[in-house]
Each structure stands twice: as structure tokens, then as C-alpha cells.
């Protein structure tokens, strides 16, 4: 594929359930980022992967949020015991290396917690 | 953390120029970016500028950077209705790979 892909595109869940969001970065990109965009807001950084290690997790809002990455490929963001304030669009981006000047974004997953 | 500020709304007539402004606080920023987001879509990179440049032009887009004032602007010449979208300014930290985003400027282009 040419770009970053994310799945599902939309997810509606009940409060208290766990959800998993998936990101497929551009092939060969070693750096991967997760951001959250609440309605009417800019993007908030969540976590950054370089390869399959996460040198910067400082944006994760609580211990209900976790993420992992397999090799230099797919990443999953897991939110446990979802709350209504978790409702947002979750965006994934990748770049060839950390120092490269461009992050390419996927279309996002819109999460709605009822 | 770093702050990136943008005005929230801008309306222009088709054919006019649009200027979207942004201020940031991190003097060690390496790159500054403009992304475009259309309704229901992800972010599309429009252009970027390295922090040691003061201007970059790319077709209808002109980016001006005033590093002393930490002010970035995006000028869109001959604005079209298809340019209607939210435009995000972002800066890249020199020490971390993350981007810091403004809240976005909603550009509305009237025919």
C-alpha cells in the first residue's frame, strides 16, 4: 500500500469495554507515532516508536492506554476500560526515521464511547 | 510543554489570498509544518520549512518564518473553494520526534 492505513475506521463501544486500534505504517518506515484528536482540538501526542521500542510514551494519558509494535511494522493501541472522554479520532503517522522531516498520517480511527 | 497557537477561523472570497498565522514557543524547533485536514479525512502534509530558512514557496503556497518572533504563516494565493479545510500548524521538537500541533484554523472560501 502507498500510505498509512488504520483500522477500524470507526469504532463504537460501551463504556468499560476494551478496544484495540490498528496502524499499518508505510513499508520501511522505522518511526511510528500515535496522536489523539478530540473534537475541535489539535492533535495530542500519545506515543512514539522507533522500530519496536517506545522511547517516548509520555503522552499516554493514563495507564488504561498502552501500545505495542511488532518489528518495524504494525502497531496496536489498546484502551482498557474505555471512558466517554476517550472518544476522539486516533491518528497514526509514520516517517522513515526519527530525524526525517515528514510524518505521513493515516485516515484515523474515530472512537465513540457511549 | 510547547505551545502552538493559531486563530480558529478565516473566511475569504474565491480568488483572494488567504493568510493563516501561527505562533510557537520552542526556540529549538527544527522543522515547522502545515497540514491540511478535510472533513472526515486524515492529515495531508502541505508543506514544511526548516528552521534556518525564512521563506519557502511551493506553487500557490508561500510559507514565511520569523524565527525571532517565533511566527509562521501560510499564504495561499488565488484561494479556491477546494481549499476550504482546517489547516494545522505543527512544530517538531529538536530533541524528540513528536509534533506539537495548534488547534487548527478553519478556512472557509466563499464563491
PDB file of N, CA and C in Angstrom, chain A residues 8-14 17-21 36-39 64-65 77-91 108-114:
ATOM      1  N   UNK A   8     -10.135  -0.186  12.939  1.00  0.00           N
ATOM      2  CA  UNK A   8     -11.222   0.132  12.009  1.00  0.00           C
ATOM      3  C   UNK A   8     -11.272   1.625  11.730  1.00  0.00           C
ATOM      4  N   UNK A   9     -12.088   2.019  10.782  1.00  0.00           N
ATOM      5  CA  UNK A   9     -12.207   3.455  10.523  1.00  0.00           C
ATOM      6  C   UNK A   9     -13.116   4.100  11.562  1.00  0.00           C
ATOM      7  N   UNK A  10     -14.088   3.318  12.026  1.00  0.00           N
ATOM      8  CA  UNK A  10     -14.992   3.780  13.075  1.00  0.00           C
ATOM      9  C   UNK A  10     -15.176   2.677  14.100  1.00  0.00           C
ATOM     10  N   UNK A  11     -15.244   3.074  15.358  1.00  0.00           N
ATOM     11  CA  UNK A  11     -15.486   2.097  16.402  1.00  0.00           C
ATOM     12  C   UNK A  11     -16.409   2.726  17.438  1.00  0.00           C
ATOM     13  N   UNK A  12     -17.528   2.042  17.679  1.00  0.00           N
ATOM     14  CA  UNK A  12     -18.431   2.480  18.736  1.00  0.00           C
ATOM     15  C   UNK A  12     -18.410   1.401  19.813  1.00  0.00           C
ATOM     16  N   UNK A  13     -18.201   1.806  21.038  1.00  0.00           N
ATOM     17  CA  UNK A  13     -18.098   0.847  22.117  1.00  0.00           C
ATOM     18  C   UNK A  13     -18.824   1.371  23.345  1.00  0.00           C
ATOM     19  N   UNK A  14     -19.082   0.459  24.262  1.00  0.00           N
ATOM     20  CA  UNK A  14     -19.732   0.856  25.508  1.00  0.00           C
ATOM     21  C   UNK A  14     -18.678   1.176  26.559  1.00  0.00           C
ATOM     22  N   UNK A  17     -15.625  -1.127  28.191  1.00  0.00           N
ATOM     23  CA  UNK A  17     -15.072  -2.165  27.312  1.00  0.00           C
ATOM     24  C   UNK A  17     -13.649  -1.796  26.892  1.00  0.00           C
ATOM     25  N   UNK A  18     -12.906  -2.811  26.463  1.00  0.00           N
ATOM     26  CA  UNK A  18     -11.564  -2.576  25.916  1.00  0.00           C
ATOM     27  C   UNK A  18     -11.651  -2.461  24.394  1.00  0.00           C
ATOM     28  N   UNK A  19     -10.775  -1.636  23.817  1.00  0.00           N
ATOM     29  CA  UNK A  19     -10.728  -1.534  22.357  1.00  0.00           C
ATOM     30  C   UNK A  19      -9.276  -1.616  21.895  1.00  0.00           C
ATOM     31  N   UNK A  20      -9.129  -2.121  20.671  1.00  0.00           N
ATOM     32  CA  UNK A  20      -7.809  -2.186  20.029  1.00  0.00           C
ATOM     33  C   UNK A  20      -7.872  -1.474  18.700  1.00  0.00           C
ATOM     34  N   UNK A  21      -6.943  -0.569  18.483  1.00  0.00           N
ATOM     35  CA  UNK A  21      -6.871   0.163  17.224  1.00  0.00           C
ATOM     36  C   UNK A  21      -5.564  -0.223  16.533  1.00  0.00           C
ATOM     37  N   UNK A  36      -3.926  11.755  19.267  1.00  0.00           N
ATOM     38  CA  UNK A  36      -5.362  11.767  19.514  1.00  0.00           C
ATOM     39  C   UNK A  36      -5.876  13.160  19.165  1.00  0.00           C
ATOM     40  N   UNK A  37      -7.031  13.181  18.507  1.00  0.00           N
ATOM     41  CA  UNK A  37      -7.648  14.457  18.146  1.00  0.00           C
ATOM     42  C   UNK A  37      -9.062  14.480  18.683  1.00  0.00           C
ATOM     43  N   UNK A  38      -9.266  15.271  19.725  1.00  0.00           N
ATOM     44  CA  UNK A  38     -10.611  15.447  20.236  1.00  0.00           C
ATOM     45  C   UNK A  38     -11.343  16.455  19.382  1.00  0.00           C
ATOM     46  N   UNK A  39     -12.655  16.416  19.444  1.00  0.00           N
ATOM     47  CA  UNK A  39     -13.492  17.271  18.599  1.00  0.00           C
ATOM     48  C   UNK A  39     -13.093  18.732  18.771  1.00  0.00           C
ATOM     49  N   UNK A  64      -4.554   3.173  31.439  1.00  0.00           N
ATOM     50  CA  UNK A  64      -5.508   2.385  30.641  1.00  0.00           C
ATOM     51  C   UNK A  64      -5.067   2.316  29.184  1.00  0.00           C
ATOM     52  N   UNK A  65      -4.148   3.185  28.812  1.00  0.00           N
ATOM     53  CA  UNK A  65      -3.666   3.249  27.431  1.00  0.00           C
ATOM     54  C   UNK A  65      -2.329   2.513  27.327  1.00  0.00           C
ATOM     55  N   UNK A  77      -2.841   0.120  19.362  1.00  0.00           N
ATOM     56  CA  UNK A  77      -3.093   0.975  20.534  1.00  0.00           C
ATOM     57  C   UNK A  77      -4.280   0.373  21.255  1.00  0.00           C
ATOM     58  N   UNK A  78      -4.112   0.055  22.514  1.00  0.00           N
ATOM     59  CA  UNK A  78      -5.170  -0.568  23.306  1.00  0.00           C
ATOM     60  C   UNK A  78      -5.624   0.390  24.387  1.00  0.00           C
ATOM     61  N   UNK A  79      -6.939   0.531  24.473  1.00  0.00           N
ATOM     62  CA  UNK A  79      -7.519   1.334  25.550  1.00  0.00           C
ATOM     63  C   UNK A  79      -8.389   0.395  26.372  1.00  0.00           C
ATOM     64  N   UNK A  80      -8.037   0.259  27.634  1.00  0.00           N
ATOM     65  CA  UNK A  80      -8.800  -0.628  28.523  1.00  0.00           C
ATOM     66  C   UNK A  80      -9.845   0.185  29.275  1.00  0.00           C
ATOM     67  N   UNK A  81     -10.940  -0.485  29.576  1.00  0.00           N
ATOM     68  CA  UNK A  81     -11.999   0.125  30.402  1.00  0.00           C
ATOM     69  C   UNK A  81     -12.316   1.540  29.891  1.00  0.00           C
ATOM     70  N   UNK A  82     -12.731   1.596  28.629  1.00  0.00           N
ATOM     71  CA  UNK A  82     -12.934   2.891  27.980  1.00  0.00           C
ATOM     72  C   UNK A  82     -13.890   3.789  28.757  1.00  0.00           C
ATOM     73  N   UNK A  83     -13.604   5.074  28.673  1.00  0.00           N
ATOM     74  CA  UNK A  83     -14.424   6.120  29.280  1.00  0.00           C
ATOM     75  C   UNK A  83     -14.918   7.039  28.178  1.00  0.00           C
ATOM     76  N   UNK A  84     -15.959   7.803  28.477  1.00  0.00           N
ATOM     77  CA  UNK A  84     -16.529   8.689  27.462  1.00  0.00           C
ATOM     78  C   UNK A  84     -15.506   9.731  27.007  1.00  0.00           C
ATOM     79  N   UNK A  85     -14.623  10.150  27.894  1.00  0.00           N
ATOM     80  CA  UNK A  85     -13.631  11.154  27.490  1.00  0.00           C
ATOM     81  C   UNK A  85     -12.568  10.596  26.544  1.00  0.00           C
ATOM     82  N   UNK A  86     -12.592   9.266  26.326  1.00  0.00           N
ATOM     83  CA  UNK A  86     -11.672   8.670  25.348  1.00  0.00           C
ATOM     84  C   UNK A  86     -12.188   8.853  23.919  1.00  0.00           C
ATOM     85  N   UNK A  87     -13.426   9.282  23.774  1.00  0.00           N
ATOM     86  CA  UNK A  87     -13.981   9.488  22.436  1.00  0.00           C
ATOM     87  C   UNK A  87     -13.169  10.535  21.701  1.00  0.00           C
ATOM     88  N   UNK A  88     -12.679  10.167  20.527  1.00  0.00           N
ATOM     89  CA  UNK A  88     -11.784  11.031  19.753  1.00  0.00           C
ATOM     90  C   UNK A  88     -11.460  10.315  18.452  1.00  0.00           C
ATOM     91  N   UNK A  89     -10.731  11.009  17.587  1.00  0.00           N
ATOM     92  CA  UNK A  89     -10.129  10.354  16.431  1.00  0.00           C
ATOM     93  C   UNK A  89      -8.681  10.047  16.790  1.00  0.00           C
ATOM     94  N   UNK A  90      -8.295   8.801  16.595  1.00  0.00           N
ATOM     95  CA  UNK A  90      -6.927   8.375  16.900  1.00  0.00           C
ATOM     96  C   UNK A  90      -6.167   8.247  15.593  1.00  0.00           C
ATOM     97  N   UNK A  91      -5.130   9.036  15.477  1.00  0.00           N
ATOM     98  CA  UNK A  91      -4.363   9.116  14.239  1.00  0.00           C
ATOM     99  C   UNK A  91      -2.983   8.504  14.428  1.00  0.00           C
ATOM    100  N   UNK A 108      -7.095   7.751  10.290  1.00  0.00           N
ATOM    101  CA  UNK A 108      -7.616   7.811  11.646  1.00  0.00           C
ATOM    102  C   UNK A 108      -8.686   6.782  11.930  1.00  0.00           C
ATOM    103  N   UNK A 109      -8.867   6.515  13.215  1.00  0.00           N
ATOM    104  CA  UNK A 109      -9.979   5.703  13.714  1.00  0.00           C
ATOM    105  C   UNK A 109     -10.818   6.610  14.603  1.00  0.00           C
ATOM    106  N   UNK A 110     -12.103   6.727  14.257  1.00  0.00           N
ATOM    107  CA  UNK A 110     -13.000   7.522  15.096  1.00  0.00           C
ATOM    108  C   UNK A 110     -13.590   6.615  16.163  1.00  0.00           C
ATOM    109  N   UNK A 111     -13.242   6.886  17.408  1.00  0.00           N
ATOM    110  CA  UNK A 111     -13.732   6.083  18.540  1.00  0.00           C
ATOM    111  C   UNK A 111     -14.823   6.852  19.254  1.00  0.00           C
ATOM    112  N   UNK A 112     -15.954   6.189  19.416  1.00  0.00           N
ATOM    113  CA  UNK A 112     -17.063   6.766  20.181  1.00  0.00           C
ATOM    114  C   UNK A 112     -17.372   5.827  21.345  1.00  0.00           C
ATOM    115  N   UNK A 113     -17.304   6.377  22.547  1.00  0.00           N
ATOM    116  CA  UNK A 113     -17.598   5.590  23.752  1.00  0.00           C
ATOM    117  C   UNK A 113     -18.941   6.066  24.288  1.00  0.00           C
ATOM    118  N   UNK A 114     -19.893   5.138  24.320  1.00  0.00           N
ATOM    119  CA  UNK A 114     -21.255   5.501  24.753  1.00  0.00           C
ATOM    120  C   UNK A 114     -21.419   5.381  26.264  1.00  0.00           C
TER     121      UNK A 114
END
